[in-house]
Coordinates of C-alpha atoms in Angstrom, one line a residue:
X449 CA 0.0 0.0 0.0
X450 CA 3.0 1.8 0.7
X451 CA 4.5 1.4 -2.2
X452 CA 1.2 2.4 -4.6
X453 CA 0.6 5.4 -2.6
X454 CA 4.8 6.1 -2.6
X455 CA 4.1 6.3 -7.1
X456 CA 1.4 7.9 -7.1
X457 CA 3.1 11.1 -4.8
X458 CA 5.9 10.9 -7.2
X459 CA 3.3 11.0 -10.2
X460 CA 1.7 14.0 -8.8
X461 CA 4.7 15.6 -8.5
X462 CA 5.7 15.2 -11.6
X463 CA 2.8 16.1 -13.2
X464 CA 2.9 19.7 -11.1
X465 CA 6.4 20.3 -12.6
X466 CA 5.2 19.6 -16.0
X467 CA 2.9 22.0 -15.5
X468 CA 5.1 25.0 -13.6
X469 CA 7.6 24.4 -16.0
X470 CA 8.7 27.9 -17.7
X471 CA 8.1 28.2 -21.2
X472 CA 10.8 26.9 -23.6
X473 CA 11.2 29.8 -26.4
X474 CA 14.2 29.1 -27.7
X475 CA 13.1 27.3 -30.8
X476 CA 11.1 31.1 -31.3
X477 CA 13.7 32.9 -30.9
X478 CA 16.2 30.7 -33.7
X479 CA 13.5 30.9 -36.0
X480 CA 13.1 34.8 -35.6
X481 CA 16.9 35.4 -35.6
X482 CA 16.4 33.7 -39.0
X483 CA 13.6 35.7 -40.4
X484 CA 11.3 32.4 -40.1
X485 CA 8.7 35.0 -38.6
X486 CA 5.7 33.3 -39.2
X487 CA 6.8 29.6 -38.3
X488 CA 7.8 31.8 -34.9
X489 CA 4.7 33.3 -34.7
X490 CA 3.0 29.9 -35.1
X491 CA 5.0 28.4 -32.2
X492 CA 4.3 31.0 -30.1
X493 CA 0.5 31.0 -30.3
X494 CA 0.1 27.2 -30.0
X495 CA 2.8 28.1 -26.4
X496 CA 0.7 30.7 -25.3
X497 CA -2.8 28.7 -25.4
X498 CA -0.5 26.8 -22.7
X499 CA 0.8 28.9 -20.7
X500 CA -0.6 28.8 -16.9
X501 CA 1.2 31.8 -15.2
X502 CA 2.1 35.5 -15.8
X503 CA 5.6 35.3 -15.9
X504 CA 5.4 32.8 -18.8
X505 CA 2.8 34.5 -20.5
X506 CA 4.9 37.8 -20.8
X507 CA 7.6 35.9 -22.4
X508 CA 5.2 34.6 -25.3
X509 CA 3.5 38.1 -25.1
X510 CA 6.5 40.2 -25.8
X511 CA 8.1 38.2 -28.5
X512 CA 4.9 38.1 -30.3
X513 CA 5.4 41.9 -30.3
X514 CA 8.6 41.4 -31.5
X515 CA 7.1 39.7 -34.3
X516 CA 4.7 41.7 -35.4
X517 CA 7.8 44.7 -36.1
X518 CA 9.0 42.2 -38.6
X519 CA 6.1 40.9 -40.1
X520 CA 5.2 44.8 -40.4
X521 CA 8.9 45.8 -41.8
X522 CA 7.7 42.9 -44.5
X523 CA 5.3 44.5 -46.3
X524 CA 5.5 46.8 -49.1
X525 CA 5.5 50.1 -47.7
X526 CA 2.5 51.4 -49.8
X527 CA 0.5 48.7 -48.2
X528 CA 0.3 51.4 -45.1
X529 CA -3.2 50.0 -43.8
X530 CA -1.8 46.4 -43.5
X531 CA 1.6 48.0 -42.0
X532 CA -0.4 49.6 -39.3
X533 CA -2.3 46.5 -38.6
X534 CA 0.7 44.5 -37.6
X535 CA 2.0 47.4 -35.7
X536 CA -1.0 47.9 -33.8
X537 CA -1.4 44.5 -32.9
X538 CA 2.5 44.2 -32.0
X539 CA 2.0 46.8 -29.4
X540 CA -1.2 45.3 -28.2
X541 CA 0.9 42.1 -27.2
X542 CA 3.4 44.5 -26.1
X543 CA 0.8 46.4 -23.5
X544 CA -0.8 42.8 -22.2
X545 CA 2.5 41.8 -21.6
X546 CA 3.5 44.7 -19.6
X547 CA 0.3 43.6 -17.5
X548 CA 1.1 40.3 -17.1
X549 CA 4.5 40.9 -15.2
X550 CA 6.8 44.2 -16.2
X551 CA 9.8 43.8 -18.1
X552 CA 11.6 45.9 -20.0
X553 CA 11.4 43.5 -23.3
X554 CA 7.7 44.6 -23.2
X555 CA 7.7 48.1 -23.0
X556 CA 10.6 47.7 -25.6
X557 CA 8.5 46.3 -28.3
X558 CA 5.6 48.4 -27.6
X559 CA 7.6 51.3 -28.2
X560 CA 9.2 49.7 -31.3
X561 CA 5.8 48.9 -33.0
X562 CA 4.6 52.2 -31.8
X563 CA 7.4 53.9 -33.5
X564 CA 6.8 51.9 -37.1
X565 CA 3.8 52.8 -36.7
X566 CA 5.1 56.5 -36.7
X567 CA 7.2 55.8 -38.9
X568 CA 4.8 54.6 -41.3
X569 CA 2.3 57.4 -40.3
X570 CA 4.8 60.1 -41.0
X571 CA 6.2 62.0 -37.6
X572 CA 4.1 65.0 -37.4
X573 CA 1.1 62.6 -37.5
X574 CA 3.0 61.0 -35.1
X575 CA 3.4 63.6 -32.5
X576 CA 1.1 62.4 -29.8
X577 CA 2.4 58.9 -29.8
X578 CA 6.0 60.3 -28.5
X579 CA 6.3 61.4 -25.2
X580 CA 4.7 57.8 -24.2
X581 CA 7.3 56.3 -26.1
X582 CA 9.9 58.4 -24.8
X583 CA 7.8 57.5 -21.1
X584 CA 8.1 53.6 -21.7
X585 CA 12.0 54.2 -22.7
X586 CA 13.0 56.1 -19.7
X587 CA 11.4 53.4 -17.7
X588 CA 14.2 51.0 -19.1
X589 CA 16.7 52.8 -18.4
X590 CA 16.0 54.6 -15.3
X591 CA 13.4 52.8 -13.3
X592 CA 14.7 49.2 -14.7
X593 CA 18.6 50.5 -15.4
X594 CA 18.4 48.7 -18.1
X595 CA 22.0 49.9 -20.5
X596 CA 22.8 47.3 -22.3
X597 CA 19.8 46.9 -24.5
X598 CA 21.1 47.4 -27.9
X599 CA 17.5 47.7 -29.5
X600 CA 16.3 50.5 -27.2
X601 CA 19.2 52.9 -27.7
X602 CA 18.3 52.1 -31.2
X603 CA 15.1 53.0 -30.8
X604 CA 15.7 55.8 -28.5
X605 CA 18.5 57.6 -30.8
X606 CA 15.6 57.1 -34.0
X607 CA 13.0 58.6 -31.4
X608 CA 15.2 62.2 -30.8
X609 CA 16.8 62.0 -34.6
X610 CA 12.7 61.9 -36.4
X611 CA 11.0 64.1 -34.2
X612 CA 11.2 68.1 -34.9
X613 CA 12.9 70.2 -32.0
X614 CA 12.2 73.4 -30.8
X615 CA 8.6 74.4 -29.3
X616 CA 6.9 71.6 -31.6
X617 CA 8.7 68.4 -30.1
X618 CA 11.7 67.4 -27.7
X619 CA 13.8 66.0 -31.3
X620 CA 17.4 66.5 -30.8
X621 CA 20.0 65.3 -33.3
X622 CA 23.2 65.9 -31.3
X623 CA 21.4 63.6 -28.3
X624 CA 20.8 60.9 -31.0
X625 CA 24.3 60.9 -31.8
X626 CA 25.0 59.8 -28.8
X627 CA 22.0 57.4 -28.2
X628 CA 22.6 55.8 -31.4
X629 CA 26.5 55.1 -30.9
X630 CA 25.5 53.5 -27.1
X631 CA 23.5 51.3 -29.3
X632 CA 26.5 50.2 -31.3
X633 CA 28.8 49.5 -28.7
X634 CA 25.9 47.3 -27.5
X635 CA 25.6 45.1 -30.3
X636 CA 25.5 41.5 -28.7
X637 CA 29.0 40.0 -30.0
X638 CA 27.4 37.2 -32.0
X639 CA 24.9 39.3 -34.1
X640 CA 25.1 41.7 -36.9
X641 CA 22.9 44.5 -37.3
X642 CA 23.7 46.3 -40.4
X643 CA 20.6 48.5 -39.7
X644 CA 22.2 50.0 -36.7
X645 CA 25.8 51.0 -38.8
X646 CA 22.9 52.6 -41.3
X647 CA 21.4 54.9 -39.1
X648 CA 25.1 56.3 -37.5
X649 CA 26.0 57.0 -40.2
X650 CA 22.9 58.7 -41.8
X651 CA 23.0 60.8 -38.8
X652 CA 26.7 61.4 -38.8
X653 CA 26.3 62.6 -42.6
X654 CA 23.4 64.9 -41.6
X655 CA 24.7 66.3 -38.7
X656 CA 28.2 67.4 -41.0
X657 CA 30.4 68.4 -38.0
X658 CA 33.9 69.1 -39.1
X659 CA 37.1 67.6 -37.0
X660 CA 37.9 70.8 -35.0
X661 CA 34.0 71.2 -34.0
X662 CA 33.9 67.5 -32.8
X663 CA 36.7 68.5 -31.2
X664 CA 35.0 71.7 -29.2
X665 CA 31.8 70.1 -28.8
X666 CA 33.3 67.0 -27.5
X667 CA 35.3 68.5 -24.5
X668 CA 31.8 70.0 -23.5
X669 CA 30.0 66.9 -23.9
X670 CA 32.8 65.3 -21.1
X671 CA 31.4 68.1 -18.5
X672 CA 27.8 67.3 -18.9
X673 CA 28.4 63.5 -19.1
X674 CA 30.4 63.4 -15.4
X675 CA 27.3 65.9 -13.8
X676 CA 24.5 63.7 -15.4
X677 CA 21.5 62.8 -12.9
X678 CA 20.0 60.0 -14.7
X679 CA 20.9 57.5 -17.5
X680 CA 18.5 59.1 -19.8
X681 CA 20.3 62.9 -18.8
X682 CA 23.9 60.9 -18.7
X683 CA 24.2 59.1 -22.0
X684 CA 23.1 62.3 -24.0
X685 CA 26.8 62.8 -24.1
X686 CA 27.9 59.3 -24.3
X687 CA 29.7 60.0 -27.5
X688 CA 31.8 63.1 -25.6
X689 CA 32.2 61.1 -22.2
X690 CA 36.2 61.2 -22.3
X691 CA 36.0 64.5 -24.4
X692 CA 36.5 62.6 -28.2
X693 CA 39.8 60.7 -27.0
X694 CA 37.8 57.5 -27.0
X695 CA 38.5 54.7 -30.3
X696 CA 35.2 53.0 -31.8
X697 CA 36.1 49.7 -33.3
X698 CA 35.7 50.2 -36.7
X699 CA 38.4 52.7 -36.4
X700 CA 42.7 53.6 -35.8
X701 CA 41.9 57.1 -34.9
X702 CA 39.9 59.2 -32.2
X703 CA 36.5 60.8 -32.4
X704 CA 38.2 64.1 -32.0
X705 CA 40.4 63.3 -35.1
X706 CA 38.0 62.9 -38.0
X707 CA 34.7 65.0 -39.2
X708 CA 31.2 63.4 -39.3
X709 CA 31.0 62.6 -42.9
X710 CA 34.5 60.7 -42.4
X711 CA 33.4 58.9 -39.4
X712 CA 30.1 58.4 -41.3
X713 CA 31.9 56.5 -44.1
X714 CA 33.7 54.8 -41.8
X715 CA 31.2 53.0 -40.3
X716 CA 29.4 51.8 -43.6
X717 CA 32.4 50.3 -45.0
X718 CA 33.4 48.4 -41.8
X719 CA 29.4 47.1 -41.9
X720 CA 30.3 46.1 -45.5
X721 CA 33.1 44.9 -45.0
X722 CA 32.3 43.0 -41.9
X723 CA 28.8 41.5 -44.2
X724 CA 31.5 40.2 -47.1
X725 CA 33.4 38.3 -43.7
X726 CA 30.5 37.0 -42.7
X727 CA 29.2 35.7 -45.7
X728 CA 25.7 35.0 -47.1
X729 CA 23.4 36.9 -44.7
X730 CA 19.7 36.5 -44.1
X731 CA 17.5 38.1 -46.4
X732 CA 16.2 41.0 -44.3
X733 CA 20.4 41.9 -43.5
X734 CA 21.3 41.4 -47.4
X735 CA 18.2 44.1 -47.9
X736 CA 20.1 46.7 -45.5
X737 CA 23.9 46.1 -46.7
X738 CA 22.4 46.9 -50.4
X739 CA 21.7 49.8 -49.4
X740 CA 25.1 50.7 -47.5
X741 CA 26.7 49.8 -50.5
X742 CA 24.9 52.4 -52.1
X743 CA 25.4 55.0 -49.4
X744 CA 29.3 54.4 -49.8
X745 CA 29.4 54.9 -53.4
X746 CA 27.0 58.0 -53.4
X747 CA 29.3 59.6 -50.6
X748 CA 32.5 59.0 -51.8

């Protein structure tokens, strides 16, 4: 009797593990780091049918969200109305995953389908939709002190570079400098996002300092980088934080050494070059690196 009521103990237990288990996602994520977005998708409706706790349930919810950027990004950019579809829904997940337990995954990808949505909308249409965003962001990065997040620099730099300045919005070019080159120098080692290289360097190109005003402005930055009170305040000035005597990786010489427009070719032709070392690339990277290649051969 002993023995029966001994397995059937160890039966219950196992059963309550199966079910407390957390979430496997990793086959999700390997399909979405290889653009499989709707086998992802799939797989992560069938998990989240299963899931039986909110901690689990954000996971699905927020890579869903993820998704939905993608699957968005997909579609030919006249087809706005099914562009803002997926983006509205990716931020839906986004907000439900928020509710289900905070992290700062979810309030990432809400923000990120909030801004294609922008994006997509054109930024004066936009307007209302950004000081949430910016909201949602500084809750990374303050409240969660979140800094190594790759993605919302990214999205963070894009936020202050689109938006107009001035007494219409809170845009700021030199900030998103700045923003955008924290975002770089958080790239996870073992990915490549050619879309990040892009957008320094179409802001470096834009902003057109020459060497001796990088120089100037950079020795200020290093004052207001050391006094910062938060991250958000703090990494304004990330690019001036040692006043321009710091070395980014894709280059043998200083920020205070080279102009904008050098730096700015620079970075595209390490991207390429890095892409042709890497060799073929998934479909959504090969889209991107065309169009450094034709950045490179406009600008020089």
């Amino acid at each position: 009797m002993k023995k029966i009521v001994g397995i059937a103990l160890v039966l219950t237990l196992l059963a309550t593990v199966s079910l407390t288990a957390a979430v496997d996602t990793v086959r999700a994520d390997e399909l979405y780091e290889i653009d499989a977005f709707t086998q992802a998708e799939a797989l992560l409706e069938e998990q989240l049918a299963q899931v039986t706790n909110d901690a689990d349930r954000a996971e699905v919810l927020w890579r869903l969200a993820r998704l939905q950027v993608s699957l968005g990004d997909e579609l030919d950019e006249d087809d706005k109305d099914g562009r803002f579809a997926f983006y509205e829904k990716g931020e839906q997940y986004a907000m439900q995953s928020i509710e289900a337990n905070t992290s700062w995954e979810g309030y990432l990808w809400k923000c990120s389908n909030i801004g294609r949505w922008g994006q997509t909308k054109g930024p004066l249409n936009a307007l209302g939709k950004a000081k949430g965003m910016l909201e949602d962001l500084t809750t990374i990065v303050n409240t969660l002190g979140v800094l190594d997040s790759s993605e919302t620099w990214y999205v963070l730099s894009s936020l202050y570079d689109e938006l107009p300045g001035g007494f219409i919005s809170f845009g700021n070019k030199d900030w998103a400098v700045s923003y955008m080159r924290m975002a770089m120098d958080t790239i996870p080692s073992h990915l490549y996002y050619p879309g990040h290289y892009l957008k320094l360097a179409e802001e470096l190109y834009a902003r057109d300092w020459s060497a001796s005003k990088r120089s100037k402005e950079m020795r200020s930055m290093e004052k207001d980088w050391k006094e910062g009170s938060t991250n958000l305040e703090k990494y304004r000035y990330y690019e001036g934080k040692d006043g321009g005597k710091s070395k980014p990786f894709y280059s043998s010489v200083t920020l205070d050494r080279m102009s904008d427009r050098q730096e700015a070719v620079m970075v595209l032709s390490y991207a390429l070059a890095k892409a042709n070392i890497l060799g073929p690339l998934k479909e959504s990277d090969a889209v991107v690196v065309e169009e450094i290649q034709e950045l490179i051969d406009d600008w020089t």
